[in-house]
CSV table of C-alpha atoms in Angstrom, one decimal:
chain,number,residue,atom,x,y,z
A,1,UNK,CA,7.4,21.0,-2.7
A,2,UNK,CA,6.0,17.5,-3.1
A,3,UNK,CA,3.7,17.9,-0.2
A,4,UNK,CA,2.3,21.1,-1.7
A,5,UNK,CA,1.8,19.4,-5.0
A,6,UNK,CA,0.0,16.5,-3.3
A,7,UNK,CA,-2.4,18.8,-1.5
A,8,UNK,CA,-3.2,20.8,-4.6
A,9,UNK,CA,-3.5,17.9,-7.1
A,10,UNK,CA,-5.0,15.1,-4.8
A,11,UNK,CA,-6.4,17.2,-1.9
A,12,UNK,CA,-4.8,14.8,0.5
A,13,UNK,CA,-1.6,14.1,2.5
A,14,UNK,CA,-0.7,10.6,3.7
A,15,UNK,CA,-4.3,9.6,3.5
A,16,UNK,CA,-5.8,12.6,5.2
A,17,UNK,CA,-8.3,14.3,2.9
A,18,UNK,CA,-8.5,18.0,2.7
A,19,UNK,CA,-11.5,18.0,0.4
A,20,UNK,CA,-14.5,17.1,2.6
A,21,UNK,CA,-16.7,16.2,-0.4
A,22,UNK,CA,-14.1,13.7,-1.7
A,23,UNK,CA,-13.4,12.3,1.8
A,24,UNK,CA,-17.1,11.7,2.6
A,25,UNK,CA,-17.6,10.0,-0.8
A,26,UNK,CA,-14.7,7.6,-0.3
A,27,UNK,CA,-15.7,6.7,3.2
A,28,UNK,CA,-19.3,6.1,2.3
A,29,UNK,CA,-18.4,3.2,0.0
A,30,UNK,CA,-17.6,0.8,2.8
A,31,UNK,CA,-20.0,-2.2,2.9
A,32,UNK,CA,-20.4,-4.7,5.7
A,33,UNK,CA,-21.1,-7.6,3.4
A,34,UNK,CA,-18.8,-8.5,0.5
A,35,UNK,CA,-21.4,-10.5,-1.4
A,36,UNK,CA,-25.1,-10.0,-1.4
A,37,UNK,CA,-27.9,-11.7,-3.3
A,38,UNK,CA,-31.2,-10.1,-4.2
A,39,UNK,CA,-33.8,-11.1,-6.8
A,40,UNK,CA,-31.5,-13.6,-8.3
A,41,UNK,CA,-28.7,-11.0,-8.8
A,42,UNK,CA,-25.4,-11.5,-7.0
A,43,UNK,CA,-23.5,-8.3,-6.2
A,44,UNK,CA,-19.9,-8.4,-5.2
A,45,UNK,CA,-18.8,-5.4,-3.2
A,46,UNK,CA,-15.0,-5.0,-3.4
A,47,UNK,CA,-14.9,-2.3,-0.8
A,48,UNK,CA,-14.3,-4.8,2.0
A,49,UNK,CA,-12.0,-7.0,-0.1
A,50,UNK,CA,-9.5,-4.7,-1.8
A,51,UNK,CA,-7.6,-3.7,1.3
A,52,UNK,CA,-4.3,-2.3,0.2
A,53,UNK,CA,-5.3,-1.9,-3.5
A,54,UNK,CA,-5.4,1.7,-4.4
A,55,UNK,CA,-5.3,3.8,-7.6
A,56,UNK,CA,-3.6,7.1,-8.0
A,57,UNK,CA,-5.3,9.0,-5.1
A,58,UNK,CA,-6.9,6.2,-3.1
A,59,UNK,CA,-9.2,3.2,-3.2
A,60,UNK,CA,-11.4,2.5,-6.3
A,61,UNK,CA,-14.1,0.2,-5.1
A,62,UNK,CA,-16.5,-1.6,-7.4
A,63,UNK,CA,-19.8,-3.4,-7.4
A,64,UNK,CA,-19.8,-6.4,-9.7
A,65,UNK,CA,-23.2,-7.7,-10.7
A,66,UNK,CA,-23.7,-11.3,-11.7
A,67,UNK,CA,-27.0,-12.3,-13.3
A,68,UNK,CA,-27.8,-15.8,-14.7
A,69,UNK,CA,-24.2,-16.8,-14.3
A,70,UNK,CA,-22.8,-13.9,-16.3
A,71,UNK,CA,-21.3,-10.5,-15.3
A,72,UNK,CA,-24.0,-8.1,-16.3
A,73,UNK,CA,-22.4,-4.9,-15.1
A,74,UNK,CA,-19.5,-3.5,-13.1
A,75,UNK,CA,-20.3,-0.3,-11.4
A,76,UNK,CA,-17.6,2.1,-10.1
A,77,UNK,CA,-18.3,3.6,-6.7
A,78,UNK,CA,-17.3,7.1,-5.5
A,79,UNK,CA,-13.5,7.6,-5.2
A,80,UNK,CA,-10.9,10.3,-5.1
A,81,UNK,CA,-9.3,9.7,-8.5
A,82,UNK,CA,-9.0,12.5,-11.0
A,83,UNK,CA,-12.3,12.3,-13.0
A,84,UNK,CA,-10.8,12.7,-16.5
A,85,UNK,CA,-8.2,10.0,-15.9
A,86,UNK,CA,-10.7,7.7,-14.1
A,87,UNK,CA,-13.2,8.0,-16.9
A,88,UNK,CA,-10.6,6.8,-19.4
A,89,UNK,CA,-9.5,4.0,-17.1
A,90,UNK,CA,-13.0,2.7,-16.3
A,91,UNK,CA,-13.5,1.9,-20.0
A,92,UNK,CA,-11.7,-1.4,-19.4
A,93,UNK,CA,-14.5,-2.7,-17.3
A,94,UNK,CA,-16.4,-3.6,-20.4
A,95,UNK,CA,-13.9,-6.3,-21.0
A,96,UNK,CA,-15.4,-8.5,-18.3
A,97,UNK,CA,-19.1,-7.9,-19.0
A,98,UNK,CA,-21.0,-10.7,-20.5
A,99,UNK,CA,-18.5,-13.3,-19.3
A,100,UNK,CA,-19.0,-16.0,-16.6
A,101,UNK,CA,-16.9,-15.4,-13.5
A,102,UNK,CA,-14.7,-18.4,-14.5
A,103,UNK,CA,-14.1,-16.9,-18.0
A,104,UNK,CA,-13.5,-13.4,-16.5
A,105,UNK,CA,-11.0,-14.7,-14.0
A,106,UNK,CA,-8.9,-16.1,-16.8
A,107,UNK,CA,-8.6,-13.1,-19.2
A,108,UNK,CA,-5.8,-10.6,-19.1
A,109,UNK,CA,-6.7,-7.0,-19.5
A,110,UNK,CA,-4.1,-4.3,-20.1
A,111,UNK,CA,-4.0,-1.0,-18.2
A,112,UNK,CA,-4.9,2.2,-20.0
A,113,UNK,CA,-2.0,4.3,-21.1
A,114,UNK,CA,-2.1,7.7,-19.4
A,115,UNK,CA,-4.2,6.3,-16.5
A,116,UNK,CA,-2.1,3.4,-15.5
A,117,UNK,CA,-2.6,3.5,-11.7
A,118,UNK,CA,-6.3,3.9,-11.8
A,119,UNK,CA,-6.8,1.2,-14.4
A,120,UNK,CA,-4.5,-1.3,-12.7
A,121,UNK,CA,-6.4,-0.7,-9.5
A,122,UNK,CA,-9.6,-1.5,-11.3
A,123,UNK,CA,-8.1,-4.7,-12.7
A,124,UNK,CA,-7.0,-5.8,-9.3
A,125,UNK,CA,-10.4,-5.0,-7.7
A,126,UNK,CA,-12.1,-7.2,-10.3
A,127,UNK,CA,-9.6,-10.0,-9.6
A,128,UNK,CA,-10.2,-10.0,-5.8
A,129,UNK,CA,-14.0,-9.7,-6.3
A,130,UNK,CA,-14.1,-12.7,-8.6
A,131,UNK,CA,-11.8,-14.6,-6.3
A,132,UNK,CA,-14.1,-14.0,-3.4
A,133,UNK,CA,-17.1,-15.1,-5.5
A,134,UNK,CA,-15.4,-18.3,-6.4
A,135,UNK,CA,-14.6,-19.0,-2.7
A,136,UNK,CA,-10.9,-18.4,-2.9
A,137,UNK,CA,-8.7,-16.0,-1.2
A,138,UNK,CA,-7.9,-12.8,-3.0
A,139,UNK,CA,-4.4,-12.3,-4.4
A,140,UNK,CA,-4.2,-9.1,-2.4
A,141,UNK,CA,-4.4,-11.1,0.9
A,142,UNK,CA,-1.8,-13.7,0.0
A,143,UNK,CA,1.8,-13.6,0.9
A,144,UNK,CA,4.0,-11.1,-0.9
A,145,UNK,CA,4.5,-12.1,-4.6
A,146,UNK,CA,7.9,-13.6,-5.5
A,147,UNK,CA,8.6,-10.9,-8.0
A,148,UNK,CA,8.3,-8.2,-5.3
A,149,UNK,CA,10.9,-10.0,-3.2
A,150,UNK,CA,13.2,-10.2,-6.3
A,151,UNK,CA,12.7,-6.5,-6.9
A,152,UNK,CA,13.6,-5.8,-3.3
A,153,UNK,CA,16.8,-7.8,-3.6
A,154,UNK,CA,17.8,-6.0,-6.8
A,155,UNK,CA,17.0,-2.6,-5.2
A,156,UNK,CA,18.9,-3.3,-2.0
A,157,UNK,CA,21.9,-4.5,-4.0
A,158,UNK,CA,21.8,-1.3,-6.0
A,159,UNK,CA,21.5,0.7,-2.8
A,160,UNK,CA,24.4,-0.9,-0.9
A,161,UNK,CA,26.9,-2.6,-3.2
A,162,UNK,CA,27.9,0.4,-5.4
A,163,UNK,CA,29.2,2.0,-2.2
A,164,UNK,CA,31.9,-0.7,-1.9
A,165,UNK,CA,32.1,-2.5,-5.2
A,166,UNK,CA,33.7,-0.6,-8.1
A,167,UNK,CA,33.8,-3.4,-10.6
A,168,UNK,CA,32.6,-2.6,-14.1
A,169,UNK,CA,31.4,-6.1,-14.6
A,170,UNK,CA,29.2,-5.9,-11.4
A,171,UNK,CA,27.9,-2.5,-12.5
A,172,UNK,CA,26.9,-3.9,-15.9
A,173,UNK,CA,25.1,-6.8,-14.2
A,174,UNK,CA,23.3,-4.5,-11.8
A,175,UNK,CA,22.1,-2.2,-14.6
A,176,UNK,CA,20.8,-5.2,-16.6
A,177,UNK,CA,18.9,-6.3,-13.5
A,178,UNK,CA,17.5,-2.8,-13.0
A,179,UNK,CA,16.2,-2.7,-16.6
A,180,UNK,CA,14.8,-6.3,-16.7
A,181,UNK,CA,13.5,-6.6,-13.1
A,182,UNK,CA,12.7,-3.1,-11.9
A,183,UNK,CA,11.7,-1.8,-15.4
A,184,UNK,CA,9.9,-4.4,-17.5
A,185,UNK,CA,9.0,-7.2,-15.1
A,186,UNK,CA,7.8,-5.5,-12.0
A,187,UNK,CA,7.5,-1.8,-12.9
A,188,UNK,CA,9.1,-0.7,-9.7
A,189,UNK,CA,10.6,2.7,-10.1
A,190,UNK,CA,10.1,6.3,-9.0
A,191,UNK,CA,8.4,9.0,-11.1
A,192,UNK,CA,6.3,12.0,-10.2
A,193,UNK,CA,3.0,10.1,-10.4
A,194,UNK,CA,4.2,7.5,-8.0
A,195,UNK,CA,5.9,9.9,-5.6
A,196,UNK,CA,2.7,12.0,-5.4
A,197,UNK,CA,0.7,8.9,-4.9
A,198,UNK,CA,2.8,8.0,-1.8
A,199,UNK,CA,2.6,11.4,-0.3
A,200,UNK,CA,-1.1,11.7,-1.0
A,201,UNK,CA,-2.3,8.2,-0.1
A,202,UNK,CA,0.4,7.0,2.2
A,203,UNK,CA,2.4,3.7,1.8
A,204,UNK,CA,0.8,0.4,1.3
A,205,UNK,CA,2.1,-3.1,1.7
A,206,UNK,CA,3.9,-4.7,-0.2
A,207,UNK,CA,4.7,-1.7,-2.3
A,208,UNK,CA,6.5,0.0,0.6
A,209,UNK,CA,9.1,-2.9,0.5
A,210,UNK,CA,10.7,-1.6,-2.7
A,211,UNK,CA,9.6,2.0,-2.6
A,212,UNK,CA,11.2,2.9,0.7
A,213,UNK,CA,14.8,2.0,-0.1
A,214,UNK,CA,14.4,3.8,-3.5
A,215,UNK,CA,13.2,6.9,-1.8
A,216,UNK,CA,16.0,6.8,0.7
A,217,UNK,CA,18.5,6.5,-2.1
A,218,UNK,CA,16.9,9.4,-3.9
A,219,UNK,CA,16.4,11.9,-1.1
A,220,UNK,CA,18.6,10.8,1.9
A,221,UNK,CA,21.8,9.5,0.3
A,222,UNK,CA,22.6,13.0,-1.2
A,223,UNK,CA,22.6,14.4,2.3
A,224,UNK,CA,25.5,12.1,3.2
A,225,UNK,CA,27.7,12.7,0.2
A,226,UNK,CA,26.2,10.2,-2.3
A,227,UNK,CA,24.6,12.4,-5.0
A,228,UNK,CA,22.5,11.0,-7.8
A,229,UNK,CA,22.7,7.5,-6.3
A,230,UNK,CA,19.2,6.5,-7.4
A,231,UNK,CA,19.6,8.0,-10.9
A,232,UNK,CA,23.0,6.3,-11.4
A,233,UNK,CA,22.6,3.0,-9.7
A,234,UNK,CA,18.9,2.1,-9.5
A,235,UNK,CA,16.7,3.9,-12.0
A,236,UNK,CA,15.9,1.4,-14.8
A,237,UNK,CA,15.7,4.2,-17.4
A,238,UNK,CA,19.0,5.6,-16.4
A,239,UNK,CA,20.5,2.1,-16.4
A,240,UNK,CA,19.2,1.5,-19.9
A,241,UNK,CA,20.8,4.7,-21.2
A,242,UNK,CA,24.1,3.8,-19.6
A,243,UNK,CA,24.0,0.3,-21.2
A,244,UNK,CA,23.3,1.9,-24.6
A,245,UNK,CA,26.3,4.2,-24.1
A,246,UNK,CA,28.6,1.3,-23.8
A,247,UNK,CA,27.8,-0.2,-27.2
A,248,UNK,CA,29.3,2.7,-29.1
A,249,UNK,CA,32.8,4.2,-28.7
A,250,UNK,CA,32.0,7.3,-30.6
A,251,UNK,CA,30.5,10.2,-28.6
A,252,UNK,CA,29.2,13.5,-29.8
A,253,UNK,CA,31.2,16.4,-28.3
A,254,UNK,CA,28.8,19.1,-26.9
A,255,UNK,CA,30.3,22.5,-26.4
A,256,UNK,CA,30.3,24.1,-22.9
A,257,UNK,CA,27.9,26.8,-24.1
A,258,UNK,CA,25.4,24.2,-25.4
A,259,UNK,CA,25.7,22.2,-22.2
A,260,UNK,CA,25.0,25.4,-20.2
A,261,UNK,CA,21.9,26.1,-22.4
A,262,UNK,CA,20.6,22.6,-22.0
A,263,UNK,CA,21.1,22.8,-18.2
A,264,UNK,CA,19.0,26.0,-18.1
A,265,UNK,CA,16.4,24.4,-20.3
A,266,UNK,CA,16.1,21.5,-17.8
A,267,UNK,CA,15.8,24.0,-14.9
A,268,UNK,CA,13.1,26.1,-16.6
A,269,UNK,CA,11.2,23.0,-17.7
A,270,UNK,CA,11.2,21.7,-14.1
A,271,UNK,CA,10.1,25.0,-12.7
A,272,UNK,CA,7.2,25.3,-15.2
A,273,UNK,CA,6.0,21.7,-14.5
A,274,UNK,CA,6.1,22.3,-10.7
A,275,UNK,CA,4.1,25.5,-11.1
A,276,UNK,CA,1.5,23.5,-13.1
A,277,UNK,CA,1.3,21.0,-10.2
A,278,UNK,CA,0.9,23.7,-7.6
A,279,UNK,CA,-1.8,25.3,-9.7
A,280,UNK,CA,-3.5,21.9,-10.3
A,281,UNK,CA,-3.3,22.7,-14.1
A,282,UNK,CA,-2.3,20.2,-16.9
A,283,UNK,CA,-1.2,17.7,-14.3
A,284,UNK,CA,-1.4,15.0,-17.0
A,285,UNK,CA,2.2,15.7,-17.9
A,286,UNK,CA,3.1,13.2,-15.1
A,287,UNK,CA,1.8,10.4,-17.3
A,288,UNK,CA,4.1,11.5,-20.1
A,289,UNK,CA,7.4,10.7,-18.3
A,290,UNK,CA,9.3,8.1,-20.3
A,291,UNK,CA,9.3,5.6,-17.5
A,292,UNK,CA,5.8,4.6,-18.7
A,293,UNK,CA,7.5,2.9,-21.7
A,294,UNK,CA,8.5,0.0,-19.4
A,295,UNK,CA,4.9,-0.8,-19.2
A,296,UNK,CA,4.9,-1.4,-22.9
A,297,UNK,CA,1.6,-3.2,-23.1
A,298,UNK,CA,-0.2,-0.1,-22.0
A,299,UNK,CA,2.2,2.7,-23.0
A,300,UNK,CA,1.1,5.0,-25.8
A,301,UNK,CA,2.9,4.9,-29.1
A,302,UNK,CA,4.2,8.4,-28.5
A,303,UNK,CA,5.8,7.5,-25.2
A,304,UNK,CA,7.3,4.3,-26.7
A,305,UNK,CA,8.8,6.2,-29.7
A,306,UNK,CA,10.2,9.0,-27.5
A,307,UNK,CA,11.8,6.4,-25.2
A,308,UNK,CA,13.4,4.6,-28.1
A,309,UNK,CA,14.6,7.9,-29.6
A,310,UNK,CA,16.3,8.8,-26.3
A,311,UNK,CA,17.8,5.4,-26.0
A,312,UNK,CA,19.2,5.6,-29.5
A,313,UNK,CA,20.6,9.0,-28.7
A,314,UNK,CA,22.2,7.7,-25.5
A,315,UNK,CA,24.6,5.6,-27.6
A,316,UNK,CA,26.4,8.8,-28.7
A,317,UNK,CA,25.4,11.2,-25.9
A,318,UNK,CA,25.7,10.2,-22.3
A,319,UNK,CA,22.3,9.7,-20.6
A,320,UNK,CA,20.5,12.6,-22.5
A,321,UNK,CA,17.1,12.2,-20.9
A,322,UNK,CA,18.6,12.1,-17.4
A,323,UNK,CA,20.8,15.1,-17.9
A,324,UNK,CA,18.7,17.4,-20.0
A,325,UNK,CA,15.0,16.6,-19.5
A,326,UNK,CA,13.9,14.2,-16.6
A,327,UNK,CA,11.6,16.1,-14.2
A,328,UNK,CA,11.9,13.4,-11.6
A,329,UNK,CA,15.7,13.6,-11.7
A,330,UNK,CA,15.5,17.4,-11.3
A,331,UNK,CA,13.5,16.9,-8.1
A,332,UNK,CA,16.2,14.6,-6.8
A,333,UNK,CA,18.8,17.3,-7.6
A,334,UNK,CA,17.1,19.5,-5.0
A,335,UNK,CA,18.0,17.0,-2.3
A,336,UNK,CA,21.5,16.9,-3.7
A,337,UNK,CA,21.8,20.7,-3.4
A,338,UNK,CA,20.7,20.4,0.2
A,339,UNK,CA,23.5,18.0,0.8
């Protein structure tokens, strides 16, 4: 089901393009020289620098123009991103124009809500381009960032320890780590947008370090008798709801009939959203999953308010978003049914 969605939405599967026009456009952006100078204008081509940096559907190379010691223009080159999302994301490039390379290297630019992957890739491309201009090594080519190693440790602990440790204290510590490290600090979690990115573009290093154990817990564990392991022990949003549920002893009693209706609502919602993906129609719903609230600097007000509302509700109703809405969780349930 995911492979079919990747092929219809992104026209690719593990980096193999099924849209000849898009594939040719992407491959044509490769340049032999990273920095060229002509008529007093320096042009930084990030095509040969950005390596493992990718947006939602692939690489997003740039040409950065420097004239008289200032960035005069940043040009986006052909790529496989969804045009509507990429147009919104590329608006951030204005933030660097008019600044010297030194000034531009020191500013922090937030990703655009609703086009997070594309805009974050643009930000990273600018960073590596300016680093190359200044004679340094790009961050993308350095060793794995410390925060990725910490996220990996937290993820592996959540994958393995709950199988043997049943302590409530440990479980609380693990959930706090999931929320703080995997949610707010590193933004390492699974949602539809990320899963389709992996199946469309393939895995990149170092993202694969954390993504692979998460995917194994989500899709493989259920086959061996450990259903909902990712949702219960790893997902930062699920962990946040569980923690909220522990602060209030009172719980709303939901009738069996209502629970049955809510379960059918979740199934129908999931089926409808999958049909939209397979039809390549209104795919923007993937950017509306509440996981985006962890990236609070770029999350929209609507996503933030909805996430806070579900967290408040989870104090009196056990994990309401996970149980009655979450499209990503519904996908994982299909693996559970196979088990």
